[in-house]
mmCIF file of C-alpha atoms and ligand atoms in Angstrom:
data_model
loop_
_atom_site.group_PDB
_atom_site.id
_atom_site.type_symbol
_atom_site.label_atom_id
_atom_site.label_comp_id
_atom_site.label_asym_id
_atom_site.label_seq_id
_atom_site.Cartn_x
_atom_site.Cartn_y
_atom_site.Cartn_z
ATOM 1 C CA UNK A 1 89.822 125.491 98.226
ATOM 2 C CA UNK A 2 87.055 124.948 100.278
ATOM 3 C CA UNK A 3 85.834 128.152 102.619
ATOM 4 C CA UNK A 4 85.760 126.544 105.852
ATOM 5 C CA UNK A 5 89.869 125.678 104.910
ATOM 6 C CA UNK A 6 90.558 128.680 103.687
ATOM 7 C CA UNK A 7 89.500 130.379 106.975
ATOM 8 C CA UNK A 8 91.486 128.383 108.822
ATOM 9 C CA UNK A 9 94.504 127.965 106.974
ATOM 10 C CA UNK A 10 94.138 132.559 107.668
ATOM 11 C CA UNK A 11 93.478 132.087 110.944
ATOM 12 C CA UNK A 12 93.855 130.339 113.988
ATOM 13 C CA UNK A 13 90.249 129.038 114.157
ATOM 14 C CA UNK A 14 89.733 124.995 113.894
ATOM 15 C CA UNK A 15 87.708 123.663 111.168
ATOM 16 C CA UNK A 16 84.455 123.994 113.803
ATOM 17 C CA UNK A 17 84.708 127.598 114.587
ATOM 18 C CA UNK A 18 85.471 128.444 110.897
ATOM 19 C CA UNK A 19 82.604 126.715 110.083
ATOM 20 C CA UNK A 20 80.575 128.313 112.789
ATOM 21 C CA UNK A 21 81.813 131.824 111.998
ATOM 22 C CA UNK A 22 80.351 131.027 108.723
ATOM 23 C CA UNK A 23 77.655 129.844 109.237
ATOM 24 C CA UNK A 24 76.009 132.798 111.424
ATOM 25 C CA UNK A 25 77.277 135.064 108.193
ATOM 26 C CA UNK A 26 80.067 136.568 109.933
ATOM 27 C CA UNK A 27 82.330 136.205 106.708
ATOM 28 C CA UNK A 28 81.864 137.719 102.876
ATOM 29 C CA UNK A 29 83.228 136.723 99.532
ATOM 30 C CA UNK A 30 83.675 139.454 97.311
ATOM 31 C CA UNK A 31 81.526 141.337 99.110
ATOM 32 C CA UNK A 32 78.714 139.150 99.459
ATOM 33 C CA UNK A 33 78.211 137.269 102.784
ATOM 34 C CA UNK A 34 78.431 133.221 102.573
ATOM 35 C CA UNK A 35 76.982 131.455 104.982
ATOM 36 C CA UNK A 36 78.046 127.768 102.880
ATOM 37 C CA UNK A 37 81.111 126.449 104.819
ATOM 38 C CA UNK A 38 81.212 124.226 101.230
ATOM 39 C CA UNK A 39 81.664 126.988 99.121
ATOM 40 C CA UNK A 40 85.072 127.163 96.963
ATOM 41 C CA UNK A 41 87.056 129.902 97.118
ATOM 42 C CA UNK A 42 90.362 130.897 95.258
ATOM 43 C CA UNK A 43 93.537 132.949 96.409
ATOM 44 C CA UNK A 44 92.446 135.867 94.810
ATOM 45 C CA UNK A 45 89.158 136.394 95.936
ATOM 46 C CA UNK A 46 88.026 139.013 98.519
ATOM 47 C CA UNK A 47 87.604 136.622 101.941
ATOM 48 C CA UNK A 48 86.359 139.248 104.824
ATOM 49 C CA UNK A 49 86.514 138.347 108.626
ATOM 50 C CA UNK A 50 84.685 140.496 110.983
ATOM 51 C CA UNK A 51 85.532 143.584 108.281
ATOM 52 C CA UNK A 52 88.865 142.154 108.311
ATOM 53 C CA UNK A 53 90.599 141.003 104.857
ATOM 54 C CA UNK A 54 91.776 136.976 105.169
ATOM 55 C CA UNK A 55 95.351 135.708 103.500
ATOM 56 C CA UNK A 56 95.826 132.132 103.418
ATOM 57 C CA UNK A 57 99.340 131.570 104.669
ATOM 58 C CA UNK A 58 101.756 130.155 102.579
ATOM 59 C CA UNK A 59 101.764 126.329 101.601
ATOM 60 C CA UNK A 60 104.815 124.325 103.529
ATOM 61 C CA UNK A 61 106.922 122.165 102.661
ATOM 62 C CA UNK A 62 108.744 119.697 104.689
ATOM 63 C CA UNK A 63 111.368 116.724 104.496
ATOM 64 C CA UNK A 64 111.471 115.135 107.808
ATOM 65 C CA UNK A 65 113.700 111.641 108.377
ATOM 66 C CA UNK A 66 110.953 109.624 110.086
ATOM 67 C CA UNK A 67 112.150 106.972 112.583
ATOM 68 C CA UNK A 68 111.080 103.156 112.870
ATOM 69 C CA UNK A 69 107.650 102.620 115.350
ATOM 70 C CA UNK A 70 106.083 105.776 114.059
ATOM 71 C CA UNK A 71 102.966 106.494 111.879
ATOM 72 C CA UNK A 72 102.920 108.859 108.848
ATOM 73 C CA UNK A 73 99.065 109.738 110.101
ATOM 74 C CA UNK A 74 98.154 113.183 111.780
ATOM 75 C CA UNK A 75 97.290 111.647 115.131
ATOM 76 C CA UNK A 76 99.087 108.553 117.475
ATOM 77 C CA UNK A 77 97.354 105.334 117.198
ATOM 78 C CA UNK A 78 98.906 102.344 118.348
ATOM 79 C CA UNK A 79 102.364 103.894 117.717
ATOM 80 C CA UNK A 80 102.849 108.183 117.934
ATOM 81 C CA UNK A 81 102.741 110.052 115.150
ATOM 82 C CA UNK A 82 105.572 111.850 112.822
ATOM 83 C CA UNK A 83 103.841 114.981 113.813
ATOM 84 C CA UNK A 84 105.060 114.665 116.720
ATOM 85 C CA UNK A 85 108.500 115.454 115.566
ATOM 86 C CA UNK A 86 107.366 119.168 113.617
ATOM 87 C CA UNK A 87 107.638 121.321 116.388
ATOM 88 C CA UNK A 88 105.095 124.057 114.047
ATOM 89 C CA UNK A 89 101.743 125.575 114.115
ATOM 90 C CA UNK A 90 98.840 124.051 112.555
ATOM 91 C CA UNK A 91 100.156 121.078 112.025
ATOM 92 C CA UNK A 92 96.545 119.533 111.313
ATOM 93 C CA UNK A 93 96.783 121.538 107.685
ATOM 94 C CA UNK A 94 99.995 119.194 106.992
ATOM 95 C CA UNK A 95 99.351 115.849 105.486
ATOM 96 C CA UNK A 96 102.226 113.007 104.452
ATOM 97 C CA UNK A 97 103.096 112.518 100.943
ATOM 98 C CA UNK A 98 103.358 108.965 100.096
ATOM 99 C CA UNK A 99 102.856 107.304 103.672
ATOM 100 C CA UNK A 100 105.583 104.942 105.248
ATOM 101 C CA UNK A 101 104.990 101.631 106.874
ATOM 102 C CA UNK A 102 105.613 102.231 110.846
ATOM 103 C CA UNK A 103 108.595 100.129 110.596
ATOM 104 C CA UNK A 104 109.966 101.455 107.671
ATOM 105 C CA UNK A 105 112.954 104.573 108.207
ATOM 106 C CA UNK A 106 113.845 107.700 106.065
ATOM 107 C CA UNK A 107 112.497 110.333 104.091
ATOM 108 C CA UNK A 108 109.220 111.758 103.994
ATOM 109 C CA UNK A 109 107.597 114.565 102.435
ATOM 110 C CA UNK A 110 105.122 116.747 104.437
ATOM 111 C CA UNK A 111 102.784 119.339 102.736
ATOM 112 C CA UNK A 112 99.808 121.122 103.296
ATOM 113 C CA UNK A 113 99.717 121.436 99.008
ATOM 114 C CA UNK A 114 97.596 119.009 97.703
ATOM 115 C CA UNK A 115 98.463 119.307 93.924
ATOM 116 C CA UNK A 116 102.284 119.237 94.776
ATOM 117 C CA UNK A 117 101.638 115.866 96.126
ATOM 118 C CA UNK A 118 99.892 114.138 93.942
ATOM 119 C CA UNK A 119 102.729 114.880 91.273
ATOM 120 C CA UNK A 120 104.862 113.151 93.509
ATOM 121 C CA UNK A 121 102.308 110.230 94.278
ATOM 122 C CA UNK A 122 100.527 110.006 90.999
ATOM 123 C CA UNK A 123 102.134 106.689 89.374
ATOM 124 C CA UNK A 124 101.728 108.693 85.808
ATOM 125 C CA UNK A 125 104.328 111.023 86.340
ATOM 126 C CA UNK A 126 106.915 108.654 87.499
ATOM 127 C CA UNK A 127 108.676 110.267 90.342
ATOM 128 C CA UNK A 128 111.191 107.782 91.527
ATOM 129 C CA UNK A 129 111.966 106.918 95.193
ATOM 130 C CA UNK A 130 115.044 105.172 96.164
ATOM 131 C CA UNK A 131 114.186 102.569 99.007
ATOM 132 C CA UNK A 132 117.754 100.450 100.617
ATOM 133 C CA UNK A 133 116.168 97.121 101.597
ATOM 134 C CA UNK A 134 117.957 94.763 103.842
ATOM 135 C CA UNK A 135 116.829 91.325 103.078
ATOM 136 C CA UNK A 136 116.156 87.644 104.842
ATOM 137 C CA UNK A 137 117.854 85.928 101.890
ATOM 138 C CA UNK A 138 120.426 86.039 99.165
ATOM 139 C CA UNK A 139 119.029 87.860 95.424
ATOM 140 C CA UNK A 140 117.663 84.616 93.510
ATOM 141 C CA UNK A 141 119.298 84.976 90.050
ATOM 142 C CA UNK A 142 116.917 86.907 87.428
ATOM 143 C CA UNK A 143 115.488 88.948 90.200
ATOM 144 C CA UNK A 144 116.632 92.281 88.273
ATOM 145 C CA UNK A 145 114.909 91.521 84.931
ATOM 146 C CA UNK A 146 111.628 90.238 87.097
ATOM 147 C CA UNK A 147 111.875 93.720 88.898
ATOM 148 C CA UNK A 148 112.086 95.030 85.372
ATOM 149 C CA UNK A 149 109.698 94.074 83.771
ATOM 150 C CA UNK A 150 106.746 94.200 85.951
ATOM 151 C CA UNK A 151 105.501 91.449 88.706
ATOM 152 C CA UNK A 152 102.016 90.531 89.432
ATOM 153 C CA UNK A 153 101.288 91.101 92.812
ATOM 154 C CA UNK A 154 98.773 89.206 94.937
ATOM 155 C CA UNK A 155 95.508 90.886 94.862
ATOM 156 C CA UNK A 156 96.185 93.008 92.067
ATOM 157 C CA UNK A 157 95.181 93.140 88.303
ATOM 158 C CA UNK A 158 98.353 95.278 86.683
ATOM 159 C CA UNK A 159 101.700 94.054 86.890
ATOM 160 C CA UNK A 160 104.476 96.800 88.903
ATOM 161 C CA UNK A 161 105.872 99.579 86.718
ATOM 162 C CA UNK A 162 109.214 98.970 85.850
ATOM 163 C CA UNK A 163 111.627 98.850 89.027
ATOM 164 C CA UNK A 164 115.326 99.169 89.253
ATOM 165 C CA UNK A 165 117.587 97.125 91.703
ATOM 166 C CA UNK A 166 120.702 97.617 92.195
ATOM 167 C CA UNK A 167 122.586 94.640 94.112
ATOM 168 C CA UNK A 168 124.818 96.555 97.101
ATOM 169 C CA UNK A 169 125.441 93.099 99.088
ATOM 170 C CA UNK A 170 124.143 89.621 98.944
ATOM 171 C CA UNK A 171 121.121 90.434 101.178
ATOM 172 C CA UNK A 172 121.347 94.301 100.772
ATOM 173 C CA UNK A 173 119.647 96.014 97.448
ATOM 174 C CA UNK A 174 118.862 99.639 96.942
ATOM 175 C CA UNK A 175 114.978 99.582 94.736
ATOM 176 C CA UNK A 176 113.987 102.382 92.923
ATOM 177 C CA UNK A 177 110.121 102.007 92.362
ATOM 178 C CA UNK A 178 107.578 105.492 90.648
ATOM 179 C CA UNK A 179 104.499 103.904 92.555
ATOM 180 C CA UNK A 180 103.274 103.519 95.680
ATOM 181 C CA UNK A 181 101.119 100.318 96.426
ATOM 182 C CA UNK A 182 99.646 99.648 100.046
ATOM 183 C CA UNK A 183 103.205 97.702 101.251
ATOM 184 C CA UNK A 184 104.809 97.502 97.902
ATOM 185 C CA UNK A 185 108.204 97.223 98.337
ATOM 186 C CA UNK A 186 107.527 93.945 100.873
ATOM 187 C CA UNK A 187 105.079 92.439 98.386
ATOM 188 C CA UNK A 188 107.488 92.529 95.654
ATOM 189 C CA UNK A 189 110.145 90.953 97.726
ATOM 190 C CA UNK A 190 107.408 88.494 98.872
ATOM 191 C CA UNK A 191 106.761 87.707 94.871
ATOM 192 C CA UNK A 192 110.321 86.683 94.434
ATOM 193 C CA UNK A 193 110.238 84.418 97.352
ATOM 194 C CA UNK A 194 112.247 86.743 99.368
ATOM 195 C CA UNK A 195 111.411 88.593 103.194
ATOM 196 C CA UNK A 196 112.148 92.605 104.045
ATOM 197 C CA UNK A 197 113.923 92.736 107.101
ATOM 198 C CA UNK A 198 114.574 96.556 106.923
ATOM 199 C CA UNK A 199 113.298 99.458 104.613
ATOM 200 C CA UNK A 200 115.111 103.040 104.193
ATOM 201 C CA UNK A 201 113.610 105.041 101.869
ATOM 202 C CA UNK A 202 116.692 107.281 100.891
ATOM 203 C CA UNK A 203 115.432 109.604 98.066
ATOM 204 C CA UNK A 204 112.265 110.842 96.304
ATOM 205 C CA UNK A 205 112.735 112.525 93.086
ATOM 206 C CA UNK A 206 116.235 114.736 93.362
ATOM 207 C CA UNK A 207 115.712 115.274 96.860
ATOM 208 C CA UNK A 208 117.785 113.073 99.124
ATOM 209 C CA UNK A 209 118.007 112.603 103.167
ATOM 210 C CA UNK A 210 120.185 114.659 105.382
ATOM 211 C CA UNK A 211 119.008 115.007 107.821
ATOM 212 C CA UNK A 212 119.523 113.496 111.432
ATOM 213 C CA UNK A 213 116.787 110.349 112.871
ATOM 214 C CA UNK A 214 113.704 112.864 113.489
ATOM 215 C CA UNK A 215 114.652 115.750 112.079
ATOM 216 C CA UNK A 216 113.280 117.708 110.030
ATOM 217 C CA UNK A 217 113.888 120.774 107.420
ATOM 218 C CA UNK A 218 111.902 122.701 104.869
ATOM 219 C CA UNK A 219 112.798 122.441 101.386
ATOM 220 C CA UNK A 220 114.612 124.781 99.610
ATOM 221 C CA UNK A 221 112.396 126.446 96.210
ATOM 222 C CA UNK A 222 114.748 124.610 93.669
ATOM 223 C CA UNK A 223 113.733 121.133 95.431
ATOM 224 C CA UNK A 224 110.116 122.528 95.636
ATOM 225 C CA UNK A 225 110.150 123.414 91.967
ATOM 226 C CA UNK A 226 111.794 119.785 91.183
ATOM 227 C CA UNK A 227 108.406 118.528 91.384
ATOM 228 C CA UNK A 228 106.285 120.508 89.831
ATOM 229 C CA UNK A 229 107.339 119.675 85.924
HETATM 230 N N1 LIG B 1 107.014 99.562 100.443
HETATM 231 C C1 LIG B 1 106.694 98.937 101.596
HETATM 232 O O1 LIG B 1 106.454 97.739 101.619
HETATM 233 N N2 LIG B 1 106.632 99.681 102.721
HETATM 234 C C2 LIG B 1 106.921 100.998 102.763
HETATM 235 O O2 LIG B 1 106.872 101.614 103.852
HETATM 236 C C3 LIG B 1 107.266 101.637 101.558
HETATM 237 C C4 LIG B 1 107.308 100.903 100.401
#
């Protein structure tokens, strides 16, 4: 990782005054001072503070059960965000795996791990999430085998992976999808002529929800592990 991070995922510093500290040669790399906030630096190098050896602290891991009207960003915009909820340090380290529309409910990943989320994001390694949709409409026949098979969606040149849909009630479907398109879930519903009224995202992988409406807990190191193969 970066320097500048790795001071301030050892410290309490903000990415400024890491960068500051620095920059005026106040920290040393296996022994040499580095004065490049850009530089990359690995676990087991020598980082020196002031004379003082830096550890990075240990990556987090988070489900949280995020409520409708609330943003999977790090900061509030129009509506607050889930961070809100983590009542944790350095919270600014922690980033969302696989946002959430604000009006969508349910689980959410949180990490500061970078390379643990992207095998949960990265379409390639398939990592299913289980979504409950409540819908405007009745399933059209032949919805399943569209789902399937693949849809074209507006705006885009490859069709969907292959989803599964399992019909719960005549307006109430629970769609397991291994991608993540910018509002996928709606769009697909959209393709088959049909309208989202409500979106739970239940499960990711093995890991389901159970927790309470904005609460959170860290993951266990078996549910970790889960997504690392
Ligand atoms: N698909 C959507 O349309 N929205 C979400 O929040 C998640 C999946």
């Amino acid at each position: 990782m970066r320097l500048d991070r790795f001071v301030c995922k050892s410290t309490e510093f903000t990415r400024a005054e890491a960068t500051q500290k620095i920059n005026v040669g106040d920290v040393c790399v296996n022994g040499d001072t580095v004065t490049n906030e850009a530089v990359q630096v690995h676990e087991s190098n020598t980082v020196m503070l002031d004379g003082l050896r830096l550890k990075a602290r240990e990556f987090r891991y988070i489900l949280m059960h995020k409520p409708a009207n609330t943003i999977c960003s790090n900061v509030d915009e129009f509506y607050p965000s889930v961070f809100n909820y983590l009542d944790i340090k350095n919270t600014s380290e922690l980033h969302v795996v696989g946002r959430l529309d604000a009006d969508t409910t349910g689980l959410i990943l949180i990490t500061d791990d970078g390379r643990w989320s992207f095998n949960i994001t990265v379409p390639s390694k398939k990592c299913q999430k289980i979504y409950r949709v409540e819908l405007s409409y009745e399933i059209a026949d032949g919805v399943e085998a569209k789902f399937k098979n693949g849809l074209k969606l507006q705006g885009e040149e490859h069709l969907t992976q292959p989803a599964s849909l399992k019909i719960i009630g005549s307006k109430e479907v629970l769609l397991t999808i291994t991608e993540g398109k910018f509002h996928q879930i709606k769009r697909m519903m959209a393709a088959v002529g049909n309208r989202v009224v409500s979106l739970h995202r239940e499960a990711i992988g093995g890991v389901s929800l159970d927790v309470g409406l904005g609460q959170w807990r860290y993951l266990t190191r078996d549910e970790i592990q889960s997504f690392s193969k």
